[in-house]
Tab-separated table of C-alpha atoms in Angstrom:
chain	number	residue	atom	x	y	z
W	10	ASP	CA	-0.112	0.017	0.027
W	11	GLY	CA	1.276	3.694	-0.956
W	12	GLY	CA	1.774	5.738	2.298
W	13	ILE	CA	3.734	8.002	4.448
W	14	THR	CA	5.483	6.724	7.499
W	15	GLN	CA	6.685	8.532	10.411
W	16	SER	CA	8.919	6.949	13.847
W	17	PRO	CA	9.189	6.764	16.184
W	18	LYS	CA	5.183	7.519	17.435
W	19	TYR	CA	6.730	9.177	20.340
W	20	LEU	CA	9.621	10.060	21.606
W	21	PHE	CA	11.631	11.376	24.628
W	22	ARG	CA	14.727	13.953	24.676
W	23	LYS	CA	16.866	15.287	27.313
W	24	GLU	CA	17.768	18.644	27.791
W	25	GLY	CA	20.859	19.397	25.160
W	26	GLN	CA	20.310	16.385	22.888
W	27	ASN	CA	19.891	16.628	19.281
W	28	VAL	CA	16.485	14.049	18.418
W	29	THR	CA	16.086	12.789	14.601
W	30	LEU	CA	12.295	12.072	13.282
W	31	SER	CA	12.125	10.148	10.417
W	32	CYS	CA	9.617	10.367	7.413
W	33	GLU	CA	9.058	7.750	4.381
W	34	GLN	CA	7.073	7.918	1.419
W	35	ASN	CA	6.333	5.411	-1.018
W	36	LEU	CA	3.804	7.783	-2.662
W	37	ASN	CA	6.301	9.110	-5.352
W	38	HIS	CA	5.851	12.871	-4.755
W	39	ASP	CA	8.518	15.205	-5.363
W	40	ALA	CA	7.583	17.714	-2.495
W	41	MET	CA	7.422	16.987	1.626
W	42	TYR	CA	6.769	18.982	3.940
W	43	TRP	CA	7.343	18.962	8.252
W	44	TYR	CA	4.672	20.939	10.223
W	45	ARG	CA	4.477	21.209	13.764
W	46	GLN	CA	1.638	20.542	15.657
W	47	ASP	CA	0.496	22.853	18.973
W	48	PRO	CA	-3.028	22.568	20.802
W	49	GLY	CA	-4.955	25.720	19.562
W	50	GLN	CA	-2.371	27.084	16.775
W	51	GLY	CA	-3.046	24.276	13.932
W	52	LEU	CA	-0.201	23.734	11.852
W	53	ARG	CA	2.669	25.229	11.168
W	54	LEU	CA	5.680	24.589	8.638
W	55	ILE	CA	8.836	23.936	9.779
W	56	TYR	CA	10.561	23.116	6.682
W	57	TYR	CA	9.914	21.960	2.740
W	58	SER	CA	11.621	20.283	-0.295
W	59	GLN	CA	10.341	20.154	-3.748
W	60	ILE	CA	13.184	18.173	-4.754
W	61	VAL	CA	15.715	15.435	-3.907
W	62	ASN	CA	18.801	17.760	-2.401
W	63	ASP	CA	17.235	21.179	-1.823
W	64	PHE	CA	14.985	22.246	0.731
W	65	GLN	CA	13.680	25.780	2.012
W	66	LYS	CA	12.766	27.054	5.275
W	67	GLY	CA	9.359	27.577	6.874
W	68	ASP	CA	7.655	29.590	9.034
W	69	ILE	CA	9.208	28.137	12.372
W	70	ALA	CA	12.491	26.609	11.201
W	71	GLU	CA	14.878	28.091	14.126
W	72	GLY	CA	16.581	24.855	15.733
W	73	TYR	CA	15.564	22.262	13.523
W	74	SER	CA	17.450	20.888	10.263
W	75	VAL	CA	16.667	18.445	7.568
W	76	SER	CA	18.194	16.860	4.989
W	77	ARG	CA	16.777	14.751	1.407
W	78	GLU	CA	19.092	12.765	0.055
W	79	LYS	CA	16.442	10.441	-1.171
W	80	LYS	CA	13.078	11.622	-2.662
W	81	GLU	CA	11.427	8.994	-0.533
W	82	SER	CA	13.298	10.286	2.613
W	83	PHE	CA	12.919	13.560	4.427
W	84	PRO	CA	14.205	13.334	8.351
W	85	LEU	CA	13.911	16.280	10.321
W	86	THR	CA	16.527	16.621	13.147
W	87	VAL	CA	15.446	18.789	16.378
W	88	THR	CA	18.484	20.342	18.005
W	89	SER	CA	19.104	21.760	20.803
W	90	ALA	CA	19.015	25.065	20.388
W	91	GLN	CA	15.295	24.371	19.784
W	92	LYS	CA	14.168	25.995	23.295
W	93	ASN	CA	10.785	24.340	23.563
W	94	PRO	CA	10.373	21.402	21.307
W	95	THR	CA	7.416	19.453	22.643
W	96	ALA	CA	5.061	19.595	20.387
W	97	PHE	CA	3.370	17.105	17.856
W	98	TYR	CA	5.273	16.674	14.806
W	99	LEU	CA	3.570	15.663	11.311
W	100	CYS	CA	5.428	15.020	7.856
W	101	ALA	CA	3.194	15.456	4.590
W	102	CYS	CA	3.964	14.925	1.159
W	103	GLY	CA	1.822	15.945	-1.995
W	104	GLY	CA	0.413	19.017	-3.910
W	105	PRO	CA	-1.551	22.003	-3.586
W	106	TYR	CA	-3.908	20.152	-4.101
W	107	GLY	CA	-3.972	18.531	-0.843
W	108	TYR	CA	-1.317	16.029	1.035
W	109	THR	CA	-0.981	12.956	2.242
W	110	PHE	CA	-0.154	13.092	6.279
W	111	GLY	CA	1.762	10.961	8.560
W	112	SER	CA	0.246	9.403	11.616
W	113	GLY	CA	2.907	12.054	13.919
W	114	THR	CA	5.654	11.977	16.294
W	115	ARG	CA	4.885	13.379	19.659
W	116	LEU	CA	8.183	14.400	21.183
W	117	THR	CA	8.231	15.254	24.692
W	118	VAL	CA	11.323	16.988	26.246
W	119	VAL	CA	12.404	14.782	29.455
V	6	GLN	CA	-4.157	39.224	11.148
V	7	LYS	CA	-3.970	35.566	9.954
V	8	GLU	CA	-4.399	34.950	6.475
V	9	VAL	CA	-6.746	32.041	7.508
V	10	GLU	CA	-9.301	32.232	10.173
V	11	GLN	CA	-11.156	29.564	11.922
V	12	ASP	CA	-13.810	29.032	14.692
V	13	PRO	CA	-12.102	26.544	16.936
V	14	GLY	CA	-14.735	25.648	18.388
V	15	PRO	CA	-15.829	23.321	19.912
V	16	LEU	CA	-18.898	22.472	18.300
V	17	SER	CA	-21.225	20.145	19.656
V	18	VAL	CA	-24.193	18.894	17.836
V	19	PRO	CA	-26.600	16.226	18.132
V	20	GLU	CA	-26.405	12.359	16.048
V	21	GLY	CA	-28.432	13.515	12.297
V	22	ALA	CA	-27.766	17.186	12.320
V	23	ILE	CA	-26.116	19.116	10.129
V	24	VAL	CA	-22.665	20.522	10.782
V	25	SER	CA	-21.666	23.849	9.015
V	26	LEU	CA	-17.775	24.448	9.403
V	27	ASN	CA	-16.345	27.831	7.910
V	28	CYS	CA	-13.539	29.448	7.355
V	29	THR	CA	-12.681	33.235	6.298
V	30	TYR	CA	-9.462	34.196	4.282
V	31	SER	CA	-7.428	37.296	3.198
V	32	ASN	CA	-5.257	35.808	0.216
V	33	SER	CA	-7.319	36.612	-3.221
V	34	ALA	CA	-3.787	34.808	-4.519
V	35	PHE	CA	-5.394	31.512	-3.086
V	36	GLN	CA	-6.932	29.002	-5.687
V	37	TYR	CA	-7.247	25.757	-3.901
V	38	PHE	CA	-9.559	24.615	-0.997
V	39	MET	CA	-8.898	21.601	1.198
V	40	TRP	CA	-10.911	20.372	3.762
V	41	TYR	CA	-9.046	17.992	6.155
V	42	ARG	CA	-10.581	15.768	9.535
V	43	GLN	CA	-7.776	14.611	11.700
V	44	TYR	CA	-8.955	12.513	15.110
V	45	SER	CA	-7.020	12.660	18.113
V	46	ARG	CA	-3.337	11.996	17.992
V	47	LYS	CA	-3.160	11.108	14.346
V	48	GLY	CA	-2.212	12.956	11.257
V	49	PRO	CA	-4.804	14.666	9.427
V	50	GLU	CA	-6.492	13.025	6.509
V	51	LEU	CA	-8.114	14.937	2.960
V	52	LEU	CA	-11.567	15.044	2.833
V	53	MET	CA	-11.902	17.575	0.025
V	54	TYR	CA	-10.721	19.174	-2.648
V	55	THR	CA	-11.876	22.405	-4.510
V	56	TYR	CA	-10.045	24.193	-7.319
V	57	SER	CA	-11.182	28.017	-7.212
V	58	SER	CA	-14.616	28.529	-6.618
V	59	GLY	CA	-18.062	26.727	-6.504
V	60	ASN	CA	-19.843	23.199	-4.774
V	61	LYS	CA	-18.249	20.035	-4.562
V	62	GLU	CA	-20.185	16.803	-3.045
V	63	ASP	CA	-19.184	13.570	-1.804
V	64	GLY	CA	-21.742	11.423	-0.277
V	65	ARG	CA	-22.559	13.579	3.026
V	66	PHE	CA	-19.581	15.879	2.679
V	67	THR	CA	-20.222	19.201	0.629
V	68	ALA	CA	-17.439	21.673	-0.094
V	69	GLN	CA	-17.784	25.162	-0.925
V	70	VAL	CA	-15.851	27.841	-2.078
V	71	ASP	CA	-17.095	32.180	-2.105
V	72	LYS	CA	-14.286	33.669	-3.778
V	73	SER	CA	-15.958	37.029	-3.291
V	74	SER	CA	-16.283	36.851	-0.363
V	75	LYS	CA	-13.166	34.705	0.870
V	76	TYR	CA	-14.893	32.536	2.581
V	77	ILE	CA	-15.212	28.438	2.423
V	78	SER	CA	-17.408	26.067	4.133
V	79	LEU	CA	-17.931	21.998	4.873
V	80	PHE	CA	-21.436	20.927	5.489
V	81	ILE	CA	-22.030	17.187	6.743
V	82	ARG	CA	-25.413	16.248	5.897
V	83	ASP	CA	-26.881	13.221	8.878
V	84	SER	CA	-23.270	14.023	10.953
V	85	GLN	CA	-22.773	10.701	13.200
V	86	PRO	CA	-20.550	10.221	16.314
V	87	SER	CA	-17.800	9.029	14.308
V	88	ASP	CA	-17.455	12.566	12.235
V	89	SER	CA	-16.732	13.953	16.205
V	90	ALA	CA	-13.100	15.416	15.106
V	91	THR	CA	-10.765	18.296	14.499
V	92	TYR	CA	-11.463	19.669	11.212
V	93	LEU	CA	-9.109	22.043	9.297
V	94	CYS	CA	-9.203	24.291	6.387
V	95	ALA	CA	-6.244	24.780	3.857
V	96	MET	CA	-5.794	26.591	0.766
V	97	SER	CA	-2.821	27.280	-1.598
V	98	PRO	CA	-2.384	29.976	-3.990
V	99	LEU	CA	-1.630	29.032	-7.667
V	100	LEU	CA	2.313	27.522	-8.228
V	101	ASN	CA	4.687	30.081	-9.173
V	102	THR	CA	8.491	30.168	-9.651
V	103	GLY	CA	8.839	29.841	-5.737
V	104	GLY	CA	6.773	26.544	-5.388
V	105	PHE	CA	3.788	27.449	-2.828
V	106	LYS	CA	2.998	26.878	0.660
V	107	THR	CA	-0.319	25.958	1.943
V	108	ILE	CA	-1.449	27.436	4.948
V	109	PHE	CA	-4.086	26.023	7.655
V	110	GLY	CA	-6.826	26.969	9.804
V	111	ALA	CA	-6.208	26.457	13.221
V	112	GLY	CA	-9.115	23.705	13.318
V	113	THR	CA	-12.456	23.519	14.166
V	114	ARG	CA	-13.398	20.613	17.471
V	115	LEU	CA	-16.807	18.987	16.016
V	116	PHE	CA	-18.509	16.634	19.013
V	117	VAL	CA	-21.353	14.900	17.498
V	118	LYS	CA	-23.359	12.982	20.580
V	119	ALA	CA	-24.958	10.009	20.172
């Protein structure tokens, strides 16, 4: 079945630690996105990539980094510079006519 | 002013009611309009997609776009408890050399009581 897979489902980060969230898709989409969702704030765009080896910052890129070495994969690293990383992270792929989202990763700072 | 405004609710209705969910927007460049449904602790799923103005129907769901008023709506007929979720509107401008960026509303929480 075609789809988009995020892992892990839950992730705990210690202070000062970098963590990487995985996103893999087999829908053959060129464009992939990372969003952060906080209660009452909707979806905020962190980074997006419209082609392999290219990506752009979204509205809240500070403290995050990404890579796009393969069409299928778009991992997100939450660095220690992100001061408030506790949130629900969503990866998506698709076009202006609609996205397919993954099931999300809930990141908690401990 | 946010580009997309959506009442967060919660909206509580009895089973079988007609539900009306709405969003307003300020950017006249938006041409693609979407509605997503998100269950708790899950990723959003695309419900409806409309290009430019007009209506689109899919089963119990009808999406309307009024570009002159910058207003979009999602109607759910014969609402069911399984429709209880958060509904997000989203919209995108036409493609340009800089790509595009879909803007999401904050979502409306809907509860359908049995």
